[in-house]
Amino acid sequence: MTDPRLNSVHLDFPRRDDFRRAREMLLGGRGMQTLAGEKQISPSAEGSHTMVQEALERAPTSADHWLMDQEAIYPLKIGVNTVGRLPDNDIVIRGPYVSRRHCAILVHAGEKCELYDIASKNGTFINGAKLGGPTSLHSGDKIQMCDRHFVFMSRTIARAEPDHDGTLTE
């Protein structure tokens, strides 16, 4: 099963191959429950973009996970949430250095979310480190795409805390 938002016809070789590998990893990362959750989205919601909520003083009531920046809150749905500058992304980011399809957040039906870079030209960073592969998200994680900064928030996923020896636990 493919996602029409994740085509690679706009890219030149070798980025097209990088994008296709990233796409296959992203789509392959969905489990059976997540696929079922994606199908439960109402037909009227299919093809629509993630709602941007202007009221930053409160969390969205309809979502368990969301991104926020200084301008808005972007609720995330179960399944693939694409982020980039093309208007058919779930989260549209304006900016000349943001890739057309910059990254994606995979929200699993269970209590897990992952961040994927989709072969963006300038990279995706989490908590200051460049993303090297799919990375689990925790509430409070800072995501950077070029000059845009977001914070991932979740009602169900706790922030990873360092142990006494400095390693992270969930």
PDB file of C-alpha atoms in Angstrom:
ATOM      1  CA  MET A   1       0.000   0.000   0.000  1.00  0.00           C
ATOM      2  CA  THR A   2       1.399   3.402  -0.946  1.00  0.00           C
ATOM      3  CA  ASP A   3       0.579   6.906   0.156  1.00  0.00           C
ATOM      4  CA  PRO A   4      -0.029   9.389  -2.702  1.00  0.00           C
ATOM      5  CA  ARG A   5       1.666  12.146  -0.670  1.00  0.00           C
ATOM      6  CA  LEU A   6       4.903  10.185  -0.734  1.00  0.00           C
ATOM      7  CA  ASN A   7       5.707  10.130  -4.450  1.00  0.00           C
ATOM      8  CA  SER A   8       9.244  10.894  -5.588  1.00  0.00           C
ATOM      9  CA  VAL A   9       8.768  12.182  -9.136  1.00  0.00           C
ATOM     10  CA  HIS A  10       9.884  15.697  -8.151  1.00  0.00           C
ATOM     11  CA  LEU A  11      13.368  14.528  -7.111  1.00  0.00           C
ATOM     12  CA  ASP A  12      16.481  13.956  -9.181  1.00  0.00           C
ATOM     13  CA  PHE A  13      18.839  11.005  -8.817  1.00  0.00           C
ATOM     14  CA  PRO A  14      20.384  10.200  -6.230  1.00  0.00           C
ATOM     15  CA  ARG A  15      17.943  11.944  -3.835  1.00  0.00           C
ATOM     16  CA  ARG A  16      15.084  10.053  -5.446  1.00  0.00           C
ATOM     17  CA  ASP A  17      16.619   6.733  -4.346  1.00  0.00           C
ATOM     18  CA  ASP A  18      17.248   8.106  -0.828  1.00  0.00           C
ATOM     19  CA  PHE A  19      13.630   9.291  -0.667  1.00  0.00           C
ATOM     20  CA  ARG A  20      12.319   5.916  -1.823  1.00  0.00           C
ATOM     21  CA  ARG A  21      14.363   4.073   0.822  1.00  0.00           C
ATOM     22  CA  ALA A  22      13.077   6.472   3.505  1.00  0.00           C
ATOM     23  CA  ARG A  23       9.502   6.059   2.244  1.00  0.00           C
ATOM     24  CA  GLU A  24       9.711   2.270   2.378  1.00  0.00           C
ATOM     25  CA  MET A  25      11.107   2.416   5.928  1.00  0.00           C
ATOM     26  CA  LEU A  26       8.313   4.794   6.985  1.00  0.00           C
ATOM     27  CA  LEU A  27       5.483   2.811   5.411  1.00  0.00           C
ATOM     28  CA  GLY A  28       6.986  -0.483   6.586  1.00  0.00           C
ATOM     29  CA  GLY A  29       7.108   0.837  10.160  1.00  0.00           C
ATOM     30  CA  ARG A  30       3.340   0.818  10.465  1.00  0.00           C
ATOM     31  CA  GLY A  31       1.912  -2.167  12.315  1.00  0.00           C
ATOM     32  CA  MET A  32      -1.441  -3.864  11.786  1.00  0.00           C
ATOM     33  CA  GLN A  33      -3.164  -1.762  14.482  1.00  0.00           C
ATOM     34  CA  THR A  34      -1.840   1.468  12.979  1.00  0.00           C
ATOM     35  CA  LEU A  35      -2.989   0.461   9.499  1.00  0.00           C
ATOM     36  CA  ALA A  36      -6.431  -0.328  10.923  1.00  0.00           C
ATOM     37  CA  GLY A  37      -6.437   3.047  12.740  1.00  0.00           C
ATOM     38  CA  GLU A  38      -5.612   4.856   9.501  1.00  0.00           C
ATOM     39  CA  LYS A  39      -8.588   3.201   7.811  1.00  0.00           C
ATOM     40  CA  GLN A  40     -10.939   4.314  10.599  1.00  0.00           C
ATOM     41  CA  ILE A  41     -10.404   7.961   9.681  1.00  0.00           C
ATOM     42  CA  SER A  42     -13.705   9.179   8.307  1.00  0.00           C
ATOM     43  CA  PRO A  43     -13.961   9.563   4.505  1.00  0.00           C
ATOM     44  CA  SER A  44     -14.669  13.279   4.904  1.00  0.00           C
ATOM     45  CA  ALA A  45     -11.362  13.699   6.751  1.00  0.00           C
ATOM     46  CA  GLU A  46      -9.336  11.855   4.110  1.00  0.00           C
ATOM     47  CA  GLY A  47      -7.338  14.199   1.965  1.00  0.00           C
ATOM     48  CA  SER A  48      -7.704  17.050   4.420  1.00  0.00           C
ATOM     49  CA  HIS A  49      -4.795  18.631   6.213  1.00  0.00           C
ATOM     50  CA  THR A  50      -4.155  18.551   9.916  1.00  0.00           C
ATOM     51  CA  MET A  51      -6.106  21.384  11.498  1.00  0.00           C
ATOM     52  CA  VAL A  52      -4.037  24.305  12.685  1.00  0.00           C
ATOM     53  CA  GLN A  53      -5.355  25.616  15.960  1.00  0.00           C
ATOM     54  CA  GLU A  54      -4.495  29.226  16.752  1.00  0.00           C
ATOM     55  CA  ALA A  55      -5.155  29.078  20.504  1.00  0.00           C
ATOM     56  CA  LEU A  56      -1.750  28.244  21.980  1.00  0.00           C
ATOM     57  CA  GLU A  57      -2.829  28.548  25.592  1.00  0.00           C
ATOM     58  CA  ARG A  58      -4.427  25.084  25.610  1.00  0.00           C
ATOM     59  CA  ALA A  59      -3.812  21.622  24.227  1.00  0.00           C
ATOM     60  CA  PRO A  60      -6.121  20.328  21.485  1.00  0.00           C
ATOM     61  CA  THR A  61      -8.997  18.307  22.909  1.00  0.00           C
ATOM     62  CA  SER A  62      -9.286  16.041  19.868  1.00  0.00           C
ATOM     63  CA  ALA A  63      -5.678  14.766  19.706  1.00  0.00           C
ATOM     64  CA  ASP A  64      -3.375  12.760  21.948  1.00  0.00           C
ATOM     65  CA  HIS A  65      -0.242  14.001  20.130  1.00  0.00           C
ATOM     66  CA  TRP A  66       0.591  17.349  18.532  1.00  0.00           C
ATOM     67  CA  LEU A  67       3.375  19.629  17.336  1.00  0.00           C
ATOM     68  CA  MET A  68       3.488  23.224  18.403  1.00  0.00           C
ATOM     69  CA  ASP A  69       5.534  26.272  17.551  1.00  0.00           C
ATOM     70  CA  GLN A  70       5.183  29.946  18.445  1.00  0.00           C
ATOM     71  CA  GLU A  71       2.378  30.375  15.908  1.00  0.00           C
ATOM     72  CA  ALA A  72       0.080  27.378  16.212  1.00  0.00           C
ATOM     73  CA  ILE A  73      -0.715  23.864  17.371  1.00  0.00           C
ATOM     74  CA  TYR A  74      -0.747  21.058  14.801  1.00  0.00           C
ATOM     75  CA  PRO A  75      -2.725  17.983  15.986  1.00  0.00           C
ATOM     76  CA  LEU A  76      -1.423  14.628  14.689  1.00  0.00           C
ATOM     77  CA  LYS A  77      -3.590  11.727  13.513  1.00  0.00           C
ATOM     78  CA  ILE A  78      -2.950   7.992  13.724  1.00  0.00           C
ATOM     79  CA  GLY A  79      -0.763   6.916  10.812  1.00  0.00           C
ATOM     80  CA  VAL A  80       1.574   8.969   8.644  1.00  0.00           C
ATOM     81  CA  ASN A  81       1.670  12.755   9.174  1.00  0.00           C
ATOM     82  CA  THR A  82       3.786  14.441   6.493  1.00  0.00           C
ATOM     83  CA  VAL A  83       5.579  17.733   7.125  1.00  0.00           C
ATOM     84  CA  GLY A  84       6.956  20.006   4.412  1.00  0.00           C
ATOM     85  CA  ARG A  85       6.298  22.982   2.195  1.00  0.00           C
ATOM     86  CA  LEU A  86       3.973  21.350  -0.390  1.00  0.00           C
ATOM     87  CA  PRO A  87       0.320  22.284   0.241  1.00  0.00           C
ATOM     88  CA  ASP A  88      -0.832  18.640   0.415  1.00  0.00           C
ATOM     89  CA  ASN A  89       1.286  17.874   3.501  1.00  0.00           C
ATOM     90  CA  ASP A  90      -0.526  17.308   6.773  1.00  0.00           C
ATOM     91  CA  ILE A  91       1.558  20.105   8.278  1.00  0.00           C
ATOM     92  CA  VAL A  92       2.539  22.797   5.790  1.00  0.00           C
ATOM     93  CA  ILE A  93       5.662  24.783   6.657  1.00  0.00           C
ATOM     94  CA  ARG A  94       6.526  27.886   4.738  1.00  0.00           C
ATOM     95  CA  GLY A  95      10.210  28.505   4.129  1.00  0.00           C
ATOM     96  CA  PRO A  96      12.651  28.390   1.243  1.00  0.00           C
ATOM     97  CA  TYR A  97      14.941  25.792   2.862  1.00  0.00           C
ATOM     98  CA  VAL A  98      12.260  23.370   4.034  1.00  0.00           C
ATOM     99  CA  SER A  99      11.974  20.418   1.646  1.00  0.00           C
ATOM    100  CA  ARG A 100       8.763  19.665  -0.222  1.00  0.00           C
ATOM    101  CA  ARG A 101       8.411  16.541   1.936  1.00  0.00           C
ATOM    102  CA  HIS A 102      10.789  17.223   4.778  1.00  0.00           C
ATOM    103  CA  CYS A 103       9.891  14.640   7.409  1.00  0.00           C
ATOM    104  CA  ALA A 104       7.032  12.532   8.699  1.00  0.00           C
ATOM    105  CA  ILE A 105       5.699  11.605  12.092  1.00  0.00           C
ATOM    106  CA  LEU A 106       4.310   8.106  12.355  1.00  0.00           C
ATOM    107  CA  VAL A 107       1.685   7.900  15.098  1.00  0.00           C
ATOM    108  CA  HIS A 108       1.061   4.279  16.017  1.00  0.00           C
ATOM    109  CA  ALA A 109      -2.300   3.074  17.317  1.00  0.00           C
ATOM    110  CA  GLY A 110      -0.564   2.207  20.595  1.00  0.00           C
ATOM    111  CA  GLU A 111       1.423   4.646  22.714  1.00  0.00           C
ATOM    112  CA  LYS A 112       4.312   5.258  20.316  1.00  0.00           C
ATOM    113  CA  CYS A 113       5.306   7.955  17.829  1.00  0.00           C
ATOM    114  CA  GLU A 114       8.349   8.061  15.555  1.00  0.00           C
ATOM    115  CA  LEU A 115      10.039  10.824  13.587  1.00  0.00           C
ATOM    116  CA  TYR A 116      11.409  10.042  10.107  1.00  0.00           C
ATOM    117  CA  ASP A 117      13.488  12.285   7.866  1.00  0.00           C
ATOM    118  CA  ILE A 118      12.303  11.707   4.299  1.00  0.00           C
ATOM    119  CA  ALA A 119      15.617  12.436   2.515  1.00  0.00           C
ATOM    120  CA  SER A 120      15.290  16.175   3.157  1.00  0.00           C
ATOM    121  CA  LYS A 121      18.025  18.328   1.701  1.00  0.00           C
ATOM    122  CA  ASN A 122      18.891  20.154   4.950  1.00  0.00           C
ATOM    123  CA  GLY A 123      18.128  17.433   7.490  1.00  0.00           C
ATOM    124  CA  THR A 124      15.820  17.112  10.464  1.00  0.00           C
ATOM    125  CA  PHE A 125      17.103  17.558  14.014  1.00  0.00           C
ATOM    126  CA  ILE A 126      15.727  16.248  17.299  1.00  0.00           C
ATOM    127  CA  ASN A 127      16.933  17.792  20.545  1.00  0.00           C
ATOM    128  CA  GLY A 128      19.882  19.287  18.654  1.00  0.00           C
ATOM    129  CA  ALA A 129      21.093  16.033  17.029  1.00  0.00           C
ATOM    130  CA  LYS A 130      20.679  15.283  13.320  1.00  0.00           C
ATOM    131  CA  LEU A 131      18.224  12.475  12.697  1.00  0.00           C
ATOM    132  CA  GLY A 132      20.066   9.381  11.457  1.00  0.00           C
ATOM    133  CA  GLY A 133      17.059   7.083  11.185  1.00  0.00           C
ATOM    134  CA  PRO A 134      13.615   6.592  12.675  1.00  0.00           C
ATOM    135  CA  THR A 135      13.578   8.017  16.199  1.00  0.00           C
ATOM    136  CA  SER A 136      11.020   7.534  18.970  1.00  0.00           C
ATOM    137  CA  LEU A 137       9.387  10.744  20.134  1.00  0.00           C
ATOM    138  CA  HIS A 138       8.705  11.729  23.740  1.00  0.00           C
ATOM    139  CA  SER A 139       6.658  14.613  25.048  1.00  0.00           C
ATOM    140  CA  GLY A 140       8.796  17.757  25.087  1.00  0.00           C
ATOM    141  CA  ASP A 141      11.190  16.708  22.295  1.00  0.00           C
ATOM    142  CA  LYS A 142      12.404  19.648  20.219  1.00  0.00           C
ATOM    143  CA  ILE A 143      12.268  19.175  16.445  1.00  0.00           C
ATOM    144  CA  GLN A 144      14.072  21.527  14.068  1.00  0.00           C
ATOM    145  CA  MET A 145      13.703  21.788  10.300  1.00  0.00           C
ATOM    146  CA  CYS A 146      15.969  24.533   8.954  1.00  0.00           C
ATOM    147  CA  ASP A 147      14.985  27.704  10.831  1.00  0.00           C
ATOM    148  CA  ARG A 148      11.669  26.272  12.105  1.00  0.00           C
ATOM    149  CA  HIS A 149      11.454  24.953  15.664  1.00  0.00           C
ATOM    150  CA  PHE A 150       8.678  22.720  17.007  1.00  0.00           C
ATOM    151  CA  VAL A 151       7.961  20.901  20.239  1.00  0.00           C
ATOM    152  CA  PHE A 152       6.333  17.461  20.166  1.00  0.00           C
ATOM    153  CA  MET A 153       3.701  17.067  22.881  1.00  0.00           C
ATOM    154  CA  SER A 154       1.787  13.986  23.974  1.00  0.00           C
ATOM    155  CA  ARG A 155      -0.838  13.134  26.554  1.00  0.00           C
ATOM    156  CA  THR A 156       0.237   9.466  26.568  1.00  0.00           C
ATOM    157  CA  ILE A 157       4.016   9.378  25.960  1.00  0.00           C
ATOM    158  CA  ALA A 158       6.136  10.506  28.876  1.00  0.00           C
ATOM    159  CA  ARG A 159       9.372  12.413  28.534  1.00  0.00           C
ATOM    160  CA  ALA A 160      12.451  10.163  28.560  1.00  0.00           C
ATOM    161  CA  GLU A 161      14.452  10.819  31.728  1.00  0.00           C
ATOM    162  CA  PRO A 162      18.199  10.203  32.105  1.00  0.00           C
ATOM    163  CA  ASP A 163      19.191   7.494  34.589  1.00  0.00           C
ATOM    164  CA  HIS A 164      21.858   8.138  37.180  1.00  0.00           C
ATOM    165  CA  ASP A 165      24.472   6.871  34.697  1.00  0.00           C
ATOM    166  CA  GLY A 166      23.282   9.334  32.001  1.00  0.00           C
ATOM    167  CA  THR A 167      21.478   6.859  29.719  1.00  0.00           C
ATOM    168  CA  LEU A 168      17.891   7.567  28.695  1.00  0.00           C
ATOM    169  CA  THR A 169      14.995   5.453  29.883  1.00  0.00           C
ATOM    170  CA  GLU A 170      11.376   5.618  28.863  1.00  0.00           C
TER     171      GLU A 170
END
